[in-house]
């Protein structure tokens, strides 16, 4: 674990040098999160000897992050880590109105999706049949069928746009109800469709949007290592496990609570298997393919008819222990398949772009940089699964949220 040790040391050294102002900085926050997602499955492997950990995946991910950190630190050293006091540079009232409209359209999309699932399963849409919708949709997804289509599918763009705007509104302490409503709608949609990834990505967007705009209003300073933050982190982990448990039970129509231990063991594949899964794939890969982005940007390539995107994650499974198997391989598998050695250059550039955008947003308040920041951070906060750029609705949701903020910032001039 040579490169992981170096990453831990370099991240600690940066924090010691710059202190609190570095808390949210790309050179510190993203490497710190990467260290956590490497450490958690390693610790779990000592608790459960059935899950094997392989060093190759640890080392390559740590090296990727060192390259990202190098790109970030270069920009950091060439510019000053200065923050200024800001006030909202958009109309809060106008953004709240747009948020209400977005919530309405998101709700309409959920309603249409519910009807589509019910029609596909040949049942009536009623309160008594709500739990059946999850089973119907899950079986269809595992068969490679996407039920949600047309207007219902495209209105899902508002699901992601409204959580981003909600984070901004909550940080600005304006309209707590309409700020949090998209989260509850997302939870309900997850219950109906059984799709775990969408709500978790939504929560990541909400978190990044809230945290970075709150820091923007507080001269770039936001303490992370406080008792309050630690309590929230522990609570988030507990709620995270409960969410997966409930969704997994509804997907399979499980009502027998005696099966909960077995379901939790199955969910270990999501919680911990990404690291050994990536390592096993890496050890067997021959580095004889180049796909030029068709895995990292699968949704866009699918729309352009360049490459077909499969439902879900990678289709093949690998065994990572006596009773575990997974098809979760982290974002790094896609980067290697797409760009090979040039993926290191891409990682370096992402570190530089993230840092430039970070500095410009907190010094100048440019909203373009804000959306670059939350997109890059969300990409890495979801790095243990697949690229968020696999999903066109996510990219469209980010663009729509940007449009909503820009529309709220527009000033009318009367002559």
XYZ file of C-alpha atoms in Angstrom:
415
model
C 0.000 0.000 0.000
C 2.826 2.331 -0.926
C 0.809 4.929 -2.892
C -2.033 4.917 -0.333
C 0.484 5.761 2.382
C 1.860 8.629 0.294
C -1.692 9.878 -0.384
C -2.518 9.872 3.336
C 0.688 11.746 4.133
C 0.299 14.350 1.345
C -3.326 15.005 2.288
C -2.395 15.421 5.956
C 0.498 17.734 5.045
C -1.745 19.969 2.933
C -4.311 20.203 5.720
C -1.622 21.044 8.269
C -0.224 23.740 5.999
C -3.468 25.519 5.062
C -5.820 24.658 7.932
C -9.590 25.296 7.855
C -9.653 27.172 4.508
C -8.609 23.911 2.820
C -11.584 21.877 4.140
C -13.593 21.949 0.912
C -10.683 22.440 -1.468
C -10.295 19.792 -4.226
C -6.720 19.030 -3.172
C -7.939 17.941 0.269
C -11.623 17.001 0.271
C -11.651 14.622 -2.714
C -8.444 12.761 -1.695
C -9.803 12.499 1.857
C -13.013 10.910 0.600
C -11.010 8.547 -1.605
C -8.941 7.464 1.398
C -12.186 6.701 3.250
C -13.659 4.575 0.457
C -10.394 2.654 0.276
C -10.146 2.199 4.038
C -13.722 1.014 4.667
C -13.587 -2.223 2.603
C -10.064 -2.915 3.899
C -11.340 -2.711 7.487
C -14.373 -4.836 6.612
C -12.145 -7.532 5.135
C -10.627 -8.023 8.584
C -14.108 -8.458 10.062
C -15.350 -10.821 7.360
C -12.680 -13.226 6.149
C -14.886 -14.305 3.241
C -14.174 -11.025 1.470
C -10.717 -10.812 -0.026
C -8.820 -7.571 -0.559
C -6.240 -7.263 -3.332
C -3.483 -4.647 -3.304
C -3.489 -3.794 -7.034
C -6.804 -1.912 -6.926
C -5.795 0.022 -3.821
C -2.531 1.142 -5.360
C -3.910 2.232 -8.747
C -6.791 4.226 -7.195
C -4.404 5.902 -4.739
C -2.033 6.740 -7.600
C -4.894 8.213 -9.656
C -5.788 10.404 -6.698
C -2.187 11.500 -6.226
C -2.194 12.625 -9.870
C -5.466 14.502 -9.279
C -3.985 16.081 -6.165
C -0.866 17.114 -8.070
C -2.974 18.944 -10.657
C -4.879 20.657 -7.882
C -1.847 21.599 -5.799
C -0.061 23.169 -8.778
C -2.929 25.632 -9.200
C -3.123 26.132 -5.427
C 0.536 27.138 -5.212
C 0.257 29.535 -8.155
C -2.751 31.385 -6.761
C -3.782 32.588 -3.335
C -6.335 30.725 -1.255
C -8.404 33.844 -0.634
C -12.129 34.101 0.023
C -14.372 37.124 0.135
C -17.678 37.833 1.810
C -20.565 37.465 -0.625
C -24.276 38.106 -0.735
C -26.696 36.196 -2.994
C -26.228 37.486 -6.545
C -29.596 36.215 -7.745
C -33.254 36.769 -6.895
C -34.148 34.319 -4.122
C -37.857 34.854 -4.743
C -37.511 34.134 -8.445
C -35.492 30.993 -7.757
C -38.136 29.806 -5.281
C -40.840 30.245 -7.923
C -38.806 28.252 -10.436
C -38.216 25.600 -7.770
C -41.962 25.238 -7.162
C -42.527 24.839 -10.911
C -39.723 22.254 -11.065
C -41.182 20.310 -8.127
C -44.568 20.259 -9.862
C -43.070 18.877 -13.082
C -41.009 16.333 -11.142
C -44.181 15.167 -9.364
C -45.957 14.855 -12.696
C -43.086 12.702 -13.968
C -43.416 10.394 -10.952
C -47.171 10.073 -11.492
C -46.714 9.203 -15.179
C -44.015 6.665 -14.282
C -46.339 5.011 -11.759
C -49.013 4.672 -14.441
C -46.507 3.231 -16.924
C -45.349 0.579 -14.430
C -48.917 -0.325 -13.493
C -49.946 -0.631 -17.156
C -46.888 -2.760 -17.904
C -47.740 -5.103 -15.033
C -51.425 -5.220 -15.919
C -52.629 -3.883 -12.565
C -54.688 -0.894 -11.489
C -52.859 2.075 -10.007
C -54.107 2.182 -6.422
C -52.752 2.568 -2.911
C -53.060 -1.182 -2.330
C -50.894 -1.929 -5.376
C -48.087 0.555 -4.695
C -45.749 -2.099 -3.297
C -46.310 -4.213 -6.425
C -44.948 -1.417 -8.631
C -41.455 -1.858 -7.203
C -41.420 -5.595 -7.904
C -42.740 -5.106 -11.449
C -40.192 -2.420 -12.307
C -37.283 -4.318 -10.727
C -38.038 -7.505 -12.671
C -38.270 -5.481 -15.881
C -34.916 -3.782 -15.215
C -33.194 -7.101 -14.562
C -34.625 -8.308 -17.879
C -33.141 -5.288 -19.670
C -36.491 -3.501 -20.096
C -36.881 0.186 -19.248
C -40.540 0.847 -18.474
C -40.290 4.585 -17.795
C -40.120 6.328 -21.152
C -41.392 9.342 -23.015
C -42.624 12.309 -20.996
C -42.348 10.504 -17.657
C -38.696 9.705 -18.278
C -37.704 13.187 -19.447
C -39.492 14.908 -16.576
C -37.044 12.992 -14.385
C -34.538 15.695 -15.339
C -36.331 17.935 -12.838
C -35.599 15.388 -10.086
C -31.906 16.289 -10.246
C -32.320 19.990 -11.043
C -34.572 20.599 -8.049
C -32.251 18.884 -5.540
C -29.387 21.124 -6.688
C -31.520 24.243 -6.408
C -32.863 22.932 -3.092
C -29.342 22.806 -1.684
C -28.788 26.439 -2.675
C -32.076 27.546 -1.123
C -31.413 25.660 2.112
C -27.951 27.206 2.412
C -29.505 30.643 1.841
C -32.127 29.829 4.523
C -34.941 30.540 2.125
C -37.862 28.137 1.870
C -36.837 25.055 3.849
C -39.950 23.153 2.740
C -39.434 23.652 -0.993
C -35.707 23.055 -0.523
C -36.258 19.618 1.046
C -39.337 18.513 -0.921
C -37.260 17.140 -3.865
C -35.461 14.799 -1.441
C -38.746 13.344 -0.171
C -40.024 13.032 -3.735
C -36.813 11.202 -4.622
C -37.254 8.809 -1.704
C -40.816 8.097 -2.783
C -39.736 7.515 -6.378
C -37.036 5.142 -5.132
C -39.669 3.196 -3.219
C -41.855 2.976 -6.331
C -39.145 2.110 -8.864
C -36.598 0.311 -6.677
C -33.815 2.411 -8.239
C -31.260 3.085 -5.509
C -28.672 4.921 -7.576
C -30.883 7.892 -8.514
C -31.725 8.884 -4.937
C -28.136 8.470 -3.771
C -26.833 10.615 -6.615
C -29.570 13.145 -5.790
C -28.390 13.226 -2.174
C -24.818 13.797 -3.349
C -25.916 16.719 -5.542
C -27.964 18.149 -2.678
C -25.020 17.814 -0.287
C -22.480 19.431 -2.629
C -24.845 22.233 -3.615
C -25.729 23.011 0.015
C -22.200 22.802 1.382
C -20.489 24.855 -1.318
C -23.074 27.615 -1.370
C -23.152 27.754 2.428
C -19.382 28.163 2.393
C -19.752 30.820 -0.321
C -21.940 32.845 2.033
C -19.422 32.318 4.848
C -16.245 33.564 3.147
C -15.294 30.083 2.002
C -14.942 28.707 5.520
C -16.933 25.698 6.639
C -15.618 23.550 9.520
C -16.018 19.849 8.753
C -14.457 18.141 11.759
C -16.905 19.140 14.481
C -18.993 16.989 16.817
C -22.097 18.101 14.941
C -20.625 17.067 11.590
C -19.519 13.719 12.992
C -23.020 13.071 14.396
C -24.543 13.864 11.022
C -22.042 11.575 9.305
C -22.869 8.659 11.631
C -26.601 9.288 11.207
C -26.167 9.400 7.425
C -24.471 5.989 7.435
C -27.312 4.484 9.486
C -29.970 6.001 7.225
C -27.982 4.883 4.183
C -28.076 1.258 5.351
C -31.780 1.475 6.220
C -32.569 2.936 2.798
C -30.790 0.112 1.007
C -32.464 -2.462 3.226
C -35.964 -1.107 2.599
C -35.437 -0.743 -1.143
C -33.955 -4.225 -1.441
C -36.928 -5.702 0.442
C -39.468 -3.867 -1.723
C -37.643 -4.846 -4.920
C -38.043 -8.501 -4.043
C -41.434 -8.201 -2.393
C -39.912 -9.420 0.867
C -42.086 -9.135 3.984
C -40.357 -11.745 6.139
C -38.165 -9.856 8.620
C -36.206 -13.037 9.350
C -34.581 -12.536 5.952
C -33.045 -9.191 6.953
C -29.614 -10.675 7.922
C -29.355 -12.405 4.533
C -30.363 -9.209 2.717
C -27.782 -7.188 4.636
C -25.117 -9.703 3.665
C -26.207 -9.349 0.040
C -25.894 -5.569 0.336
C -22.246 -5.991 1.279
C -21.694 -6.192 -2.471
C -22.760 -2.558 -2.723
C -21.069 -1.379 0.463
C -17.657 -3.027 0.211
C -17.198 -5.113 -2.944
C -16.141 -2.337 -5.326
C -12.494 -2.452 -4.242
C -11.821 -6.208 -4.594
C -14.058 -6.277 -7.687
C -11.950 -3.626 -9.390
C -8.738 -5.334 -8.298
C -9.761 -8.710 -9.741
C -10.783 -7.096 -13.026
C -7.528 -5.102 -13.155
C -5.403 -8.212 -12.595
C -7.038 -9.967 -15.554
C -7.200 -7.000 -17.958
C -4.781 -7.082 -20.882
C -4.857 -3.358 -21.760
C -5.682 -4.124 -25.376
C -8.819 -1.980 -25.776
C -9.507 1.725 -26.214
C -13.105 2.941 -26.177
C -12.579 6.728 -26.274
C -15.170 7.514 -23.577
C -17.941 5.016 -24.269
C -17.836 3.761 -20.653
C -17.243 7.045 -18.819
C -19.784 8.914 -20.989
C -21.993 5.939 -21.807
C -25.258 7.894 -21.913
C -24.002 10.393 -24.473
C -22.467 7.658 -26.647
C -25.747 5.742 -26.499
C -27.748 8.769 -27.648
C -25.317 9.321 -30.512
C -25.617 5.623 -31.490
C -21.860 5.199 -31.132
C -22.039 2.531 -28.426
C -24.976 0.832 -26.711
C -25.298 1.365 -22.948
C -26.480 -1.646 -20.991
C -29.046 -1.279 -18.217
C -27.474 -1.048 -14.785
C -23.754 -1.469 -14.237
C -21.344 -3.824 -15.983
C -23.111 -6.990 -17.046
C -20.482 -9.520 -15.973
C -19.904 -10.504 -12.345
C -16.701 -11.547 -10.604
C -16.381 -13.591 -7.426
C -14.498 -11.771 -4.678
C -14.783 -14.382 -1.953
C -16.394 -17.659 -1.092
C -19.922 -16.241 -1.101
C -19.633 -12.762 -2.621
C -19.891 -11.649 -6.205
C -20.203 -8.165 -7.690
C -20.534 -6.157 -10.884
C -19.471 -2.888 -9.220
C -15.986 -1.901 -10.386
C -15.570 1.854 -9.566
C -15.196 4.678 -12.100
C -11.572 3.700 -12.675
C -12.457 0.648 -14.734
C -14.279 2.897 -17.212
C -11.411 5.391 -17.279
C -8.882 2.661 -18.032
C -11.061 1.074 -20.707
C -11.661 4.444 -22.338
C -8.340 6.249 -22.111
C -5.576 3.875 -20.890
C -2.489 5.862 -19.918
C -4.175 9.103 -20.971
C -6.593 8.628 -18.069
C -3.798 9.914 -15.812
C -3.631 13.088 -17.889
C -7.411 13.403 -17.621
C -7.178 12.996 -13.838
C -4.490 15.683 -13.645
C -6.595 18.076 -15.722
C -9.659 17.410 -13.571
C -7.652 18.377 -10.496
C -6.559 21.601 -12.161
C -10.006 22.496 -13.518
C -11.675 21.750 -10.178
C -9.214 24.011 -8.349
C -9.440 26.857 -10.860
C -13.239 26.724 -10.668
C -13.112 26.537 -6.860
C -10.941 29.654 -6.597
C -12.909 31.617 -9.184
C -16.260 30.847 -7.592
C -15.210 31.895 -4.105
C -13.379 34.974 -5.333
C -15.669 36.141 -8.156
C -18.962 34.331 -7.547
C -19.276 33.002 -11.125
C -22.092 30.420 -11.266
C -20.518 28.514 -14.133
C -17.664 27.621 -11.795
C -20.106 26.570 -9.070
C -21.697 23.989 -11.360
C -18.298 22.752 -12.546
C -17.343 22.243 -8.891
C -20.454 20.292 -7.857
C -20.264 18.138 -10.997
C -16.622 17.159 -10.462
C -17.145 16.592 -6.737
C -20.248 14.478 -7.387
C -18.274 12.453 -9.934
C -15.745 11.549 -7.242
C -18.265 11.115 -4.430
C -19.815 8.408 -6.650
C -16.455 6.994 -7.709
C -16.961 3.651 -5.959
C -19.640 2.645 -8.502
C -19.695 4.044 -12.053
C -19.421 7.405 -13.740
C -22.380 9.736 -13.156
C -21.896 10.739 -16.792
C -23.435 7.404 -17.740
C -26.839 8.989 -17.194
C -28.076 11.697 -19.548
C -30.828 12.763 -17.152
C -28.153 13.676 -14.595
C -26.209 15.827 -17.054
C -29.432 17.435 -18.268
C -30.468 18.016 -14.643
C -27.243 19.889 -13.904
C -27.704 22.046 -17.014
C -31.331 22.726 -16.090
C -30.352 23.771 -12.553
C -27.730 26.092 -14.046
C -30.401 27.582 -16.312
C -32.737 28.092 -13.323
C -30.064 29.964 -11.375
C -29.070 32.032 -14.394
C -32.705 32.960 -14.996
C -32.936 34.024 -11.358
C -29.789 36.133 -11.772
C -31.057 37.884 -14.896
C -31.677 41.589 -14.385
C -34.267 43.395 -16.417
C -33.350 46.849 -17.701
C -36.136 49.218 -18.641
C -35.444 52.208 -20.846
